[in-house]
Amino acid sequence: MRNFAGTPGTVTALILRLLQCLFAAASIASMASTKSFFSFTSFSYLIASMGLQVIWSFGLAFLDACALAKKKVLHNPGLLSLFVVGDWVISMLSLAAASSSAGITVLYFNDLGSCGFVECQKYQLAVALAFMSWITIGISSLIMLSTLAAAVS
Amino acid sequence: MRNFAGTPGTVTALILRLLQCLFAAASIASMASTKSFFSFTSFSYLIASMGLQVIWSFGLAFLDACALAKKKVLHNPGLLSLFVVGDWVISMLSLAAASSSAGITVLYFNDLGSCGFVECQKYQLAVALAFMSWITIGISSLIMLSTLAAAVS
């Protein structure tokens, strides 16, 4: 079986997971530092979804770090299937949360034009970071899927 | 190779594609019948994305119908890869469009409470139909992926 970059237990996988954590945590920080996020359902959902992503990615980063320390590559099909399904579910939730928040941000900033400058910049930053975290988890899940395909065949 | 339900060129695949067309077209109709959808970026994006989905799903439904008429099942890996990638891209766009519109609908209906009754019901209907069309294209793309995996192995 090929041990390509990004397979669980490699440095690339660890870096991708840490980036996901970083972007998601930064998105939460940016959103939570605004004064009125709790009055928007979508923004609260963004925080919940990014929180879930931080937990998931941190767990997998920890697993990658352990596998790296023991110089062992994870290729158990059962475990990989779990990771693939988890990654897809989390990435769908992240995309939905980022999109719904982006919809509201565009509405306030562009369509209505009624948005406090600093607040709106924080919202936009949070949404941009959420999309970055979605892109990194998307890359991870595609690599996971190809690893699973290689492991099963 | 197994010829399971939902593989391109079967009745299930044709029904799924027609359902996608139907839901997406109904979503466009519901949204376009409101008076002020064009002043919301997200709602315009929903219409564009659903339009793309109608074109894509109708094309594939036509292909399925042709394959059914000729009693031929499509298992060409190159063609299947194209369908898988197309399905995933379209489903991501649909999910993003449905979520951003849902964010705005929830904002107006729930958070602000300032929404004309009939207009808001039409928005909600359009969003619900967009999610239904996303679910059906999600099922199609999962079936496509497993067909591709079976065709390659």
PDB file of C-alpha atoms in Angstrom, chain A residues 23-142:
ATOM      1  CA  PHE A  23      -8.777  28.400  11.532  1.00  0.00           C
ATOM      2  CA  ALA A  24     -11.830  27.134  13.421  1.00  0.00           C
ATOM      3  CA  ALA A  25     -10.567  28.505  16.755  1.00  0.00           C
ATOM      4  CA  ALA A  26      -9.704  31.856  15.141  1.00  0.00           C
ATOM      5  CA  SER A  27     -13.182  31.984  13.582  1.00  0.00           C
ATOM      6  CA  ILE A  28     -14.794  31.373  16.987  1.00  0.00           C
ATOM      7  CA  ALA A  29     -12.565  34.031  18.578  1.00  0.00           C
ATOM      8  CA  SER A  30     -13.377  36.594  15.893  1.00  0.00           C
ATOM      9  CA  MET A  31     -17.119  35.923  16.104  1.00  0.00           C
ATOM     10  CA  ALA A  32     -17.262  35.736  19.903  1.00  0.00           C
ATOM     11  CA  SER A  33     -15.466  39.075  20.249  1.00  0.00           C
ATOM     12  CA  THR A  34     -18.375  40.904  18.580  1.00  0.00           C
ATOM     13  CA  LYS A  35     -21.040  42.408  20.787  1.00  0.00           C
ATOM     14  CA  SER A  36     -24.196  41.042  19.197  1.00  0.00           C
ATOM     15  CA  PHE A  37     -23.493  37.655  17.644  1.00  0.00           C
ATOM     16  CA  PHE A  38     -25.970  35.905  19.959  1.00  0.00           C
ATOM     17  CA  SER A  39     -28.918  37.727  18.441  1.00  0.00           C
ATOM     18  CA  PHE A  40     -28.238  36.016  15.080  1.00  0.00           C
ATOM     19  CA  THR A  41     -29.120  32.313  14.883  1.00  0.00           C
ATOM     20  CA  SER A  42     -26.618  31.717  12.043  1.00  0.00           C
ATOM     21  CA  PHE A  43     -23.707  33.249  13.916  1.00  0.00           C
ATOM     22  CA  SER A  44     -24.455  31.099  16.981  1.00  0.00           C
ATOM     23  CA  TYR A  45     -24.633  28.056  14.689  1.00  0.00           C
ATOM     24  CA  LEU A  46     -21.255  29.052  13.196  1.00  0.00           C
ATOM     25  CA  ILE A  47     -19.712  29.068  16.672  1.00  0.00           C
ATOM     26  CA  ALA A  48     -21.268  25.662  17.500  1.00  0.00           C
ATOM     27  CA  SER A  49     -20.123  24.139  14.211  1.00  0.00           C
ATOM     28  CA  MET A  50     -16.592  25.538  14.505  1.00  0.00           C
ATOM     29  CA  GLY A  51     -16.461  24.272  18.101  1.00  0.00           C
ATOM     30  CA  LEU A  52     -17.325  20.784  16.859  1.00  0.00           C
ATOM     31  CA  GLN A  53     -14.631  21.092  14.206  1.00  0.00           C
ATOM     32  CA  VAL A  54     -12.015  22.129  16.776  1.00  0.00           C
ATOM     33  CA  ILE A  55     -12.843  19.066  18.919  1.00  0.00           C
ATOM     34  CA  TRP A  56     -12.811  16.653  15.940  1.00  0.00           C
ATOM     35  CA  SER A  57      -9.635  18.034  14.348  1.00  0.00           C
ATOM     36  CA  PHE A  58      -7.808  18.244  17.665  1.00  0.00           C
ATOM     37  CA  GLY A  59      -8.656  14.603  18.386  1.00  0.00           C
ATOM     38  CA  LEU A  60      -7.372  13.479  14.993  1.00  0.00           C
ATOM     39  CA  ALA A  61      -4.271  15.705  15.299  1.00  0.00           C
ATOM     40  CA  PHE A  62      -3.535  14.008  18.629  1.00  0.00           C
ATOM     41  CA  LEU A  63      -3.939  10.586  16.970  1.00  0.00           C
ATOM     42  CA  ASP A  64      -1.637  11.639  14.113  1.00  0.00           C
ATOM     43  CA  ALA A  65       0.957  12.900  16.592  1.00  0.00           C
ATOM     44  CA  CYS A  66       0.812   9.590  18.516  1.00  0.00           C
ATOM     45  CA  ALA A  67       1.158   7.602  15.274  1.00  0.00           C
ATOM     46  CA  LEU A  68       4.095   9.812  14.234  1.00  0.00           C
ATOM     47  CA  ALA A  69       5.815   9.355  17.599  1.00  0.00           C
ATOM     48  CA  LYS A  70       5.445   5.571  17.317  1.00  0.00           C
ATOM     49  CA  LYS A  71       6.424   5.710  13.597  1.00  0.00           C
ATOM     50  CA  LYS A  72       3.276   3.807  12.687  1.00  0.00           C
ATOM     51  CA  VAL A  73       0.955   4.573   9.732  1.00  0.00           C
ATOM     52  CA  LEU A  74      -2.771   4.093  10.349  1.00  0.00           C
ATOM     53  CA  HIS A  75      -4.282   1.938   7.603  1.00  0.00           C
ATOM     54  CA  ASN A  76      -7.026   0.055   9.440  1.00  0.00           C
ATOM     55  CA  PRO A  77     -10.051   0.156   7.038  1.00  0.00           C
ATOM     56  CA  GLY A  78     -12.570   0.274   9.927  1.00  0.00           C
ATOM     57  CA  LEU A  79     -10.867   3.260  11.522  1.00  0.00           C
ATOM     58  CA  LEU A  80     -10.410   4.962   8.137  1.00  0.00           C
ATOM     59  CA  SER A  81     -14.137   4.563   7.311  1.00  0.00           C
ATOM     60  CA  LEU A  82     -14.980   6.258  10.606  1.00  0.00           C
ATOM     61  CA  PHE A  83     -12.609   9.123   9.788  1.00  0.00           C
ATOM     62  CA  VAL A  84     -14.023   9.506   6.249  1.00  0.00           C
ATOM     63  CA  VAL A  85     -17.646   9.649   7.451  1.00  0.00           C
ATOM     64  CA  GLY A  86     -16.739  11.987  10.313  1.00  0.00           C
ATOM     65  CA  ASP A  87     -14.774  14.283   8.009  1.00  0.00           C
ATOM     66  CA  TRP A  88     -17.609  14.475   5.470  1.00  0.00           C
ATOM     67  CA  VAL A  89     -20.235  15.196   8.134  1.00  0.00           C
ATOM     68  CA  ILE A  90     -18.107  17.866   9.809  1.00  0.00           C
ATOM     69  CA  SER A  91     -17.209  19.460   6.475  1.00  0.00           C
ATOM     70  CA  MET A  92     -20.904  19.611   5.471  1.00  0.00           C
ATOM     71  CA  LEU A  93     -21.769  21.253   8.788  1.00  0.00           C
ATOM     72  CA  SER A  94     -18.893  23.733   8.392  1.00  0.00           C
ATOM     73  CA  LEU A  95     -19.912  24.616   4.850  1.00  0.00           C
ATOM     74  CA  ALA A  96     -23.538  25.118   5.892  1.00  0.00           C
ATOM     75  CA  ALA A  97     -22.521  27.275   8.863  1.00  0.00           C
ATOM     76  CA  ALA A  98     -20.041  29.345   6.852  1.00  0.00           C
ATOM     77  CA  SER A  99     -22.550  29.841   4.025  1.00  0.00           C
ATOM     78  CA  SER A 100     -25.420  30.884   6.251  1.00  0.00           C
ATOM     79  CA  SER A 101     -23.187  33.363   8.093  1.00  0.00           C
ATOM     80  CA  ALA A 102     -21.799  34.605   4.776  1.00  0.00           C
ATOM     81  CA  GLY A 103     -25.378  35.138   3.563  1.00  0.00           C
ATOM     82  CA  ILE A 104     -26.137  37.391   6.536  1.00  0.00           C
ATOM     83  CA  THR A 105     -22.796  39.216   6.333  1.00  0.00           C
ATOM     84  CA  VAL A 106     -23.342  39.970   2.638  1.00  0.00           C
ATOM     85  CA  LEU A 107     -26.903  41.064   3.423  1.00  0.00           C
ATOM     86  CA  TYR A 108     -25.775  43.592   6.040  1.00  0.00           C
ATOM     87  CA  PHE A 109     -22.599  44.765   4.336  1.00  0.00           C
ATOM     88  CA  ASN A 110     -23.709  44.828   0.720  1.00  0.00           C
ATOM     89  CA  ASP A 111     -27.490  44.722   0.356  1.00  0.00           C
ATOM     90  CA  LEU A 112     -28.564  46.899   3.297  1.00  0.00           C
ATOM     91  CA  GLY A 113     -25.292  48.798   3.824  1.00  0.00           C
ATOM     92  CA  SER A 114     -26.148  49.194   7.513  1.00  0.00           C
ATOM     93  CA  CYS A 115     -23.304  47.658   9.428  1.00  0.00           C
ATOM     94  CA  GLY A 116     -20.931  49.003  12.072  1.00  0.00           C
ATOM     95  CA  PHE A 117     -17.473  49.036  10.499  1.00  0.00           C
ATOM     96  CA  VAL A 118     -15.519  47.153  13.202  1.00  0.00           C
ATOM     97  CA  GLU A 119     -18.327  44.666  13.932  1.00  0.00           C
ATOM     98  CA  CYS A 120     -18.805  43.889  10.266  1.00  0.00           C
ATOM     99  CA  GLN A 121     -15.101  43.350   9.704  1.00  0.00           C
ATOM    100  CA  LYS A 122     -15.094  40.851  12.563  1.00  0.00           C
ATOM    101  CA  TYR A 123     -18.078  39.018  11.073  1.00  0.00           C
ATOM    102  CA  GLN A 124     -16.372  38.912   7.677  1.00  0.00           C
ATOM    103  CA  LEU A 125     -13.130  37.679   9.231  1.00  0.00           C
ATOM    104  CA  ALA A 126     -15.000  34.927  11.095  1.00  0.00           C
ATOM    105  CA  VAL A 127     -16.752  33.821   7.896  1.00  0.00           C
ATOM    106  CA  ALA A 128     -13.503  33.876   5.884  1.00  0.00           C
ATOM    107  CA  LEU A 129     -11.746  31.795   8.548  1.00  0.00           C
ATOM    108  CA  ALA A 130     -14.668  29.351   8.601  1.00  0.00           C
ATOM    109  CA  PHE A 131     -14.332  28.908   4.821  1.00  0.00           C
ATOM    110  CA  MET A 132     -10.548  28.371   5.213  1.00  0.00           C
ATOM    111  CA  SER A 133     -11.219  25.702   7.819  1.00  0.00           C
ATOM    112  CA  TRP A 134     -13.799  24.121   5.469  1.00  0.00           C
ATOM    113  CA  ILE A 135     -11.224  24.037   2.636  1.00  0.00           C
ATOM    114  CA  THR A 136      -8.611  22.329   4.857  1.00  0.00           C
ATOM    115  CA  ILE A 137     -11.096  19.738   6.162  1.00  0.00           C
ATOM    116  CA  GLY A 138     -12.217  19.204   2.548  1.00  0.00           C
ATOM    117  CA  ILE A 139      -8.628  18.408   1.528  1.00  0.00           C
ATOM    118  CA  SER A 140      -8.284  16.075   4.525  1.00  0.00           C
ATOM    119  CA  SER A 141     -11.489  14.234   3.706  1.00  0.00           C
ATOM    120  CA  LEU A 142     -10.519  13.752   0.037  1.00  0.00           C
TER     121      LEU A 142
END
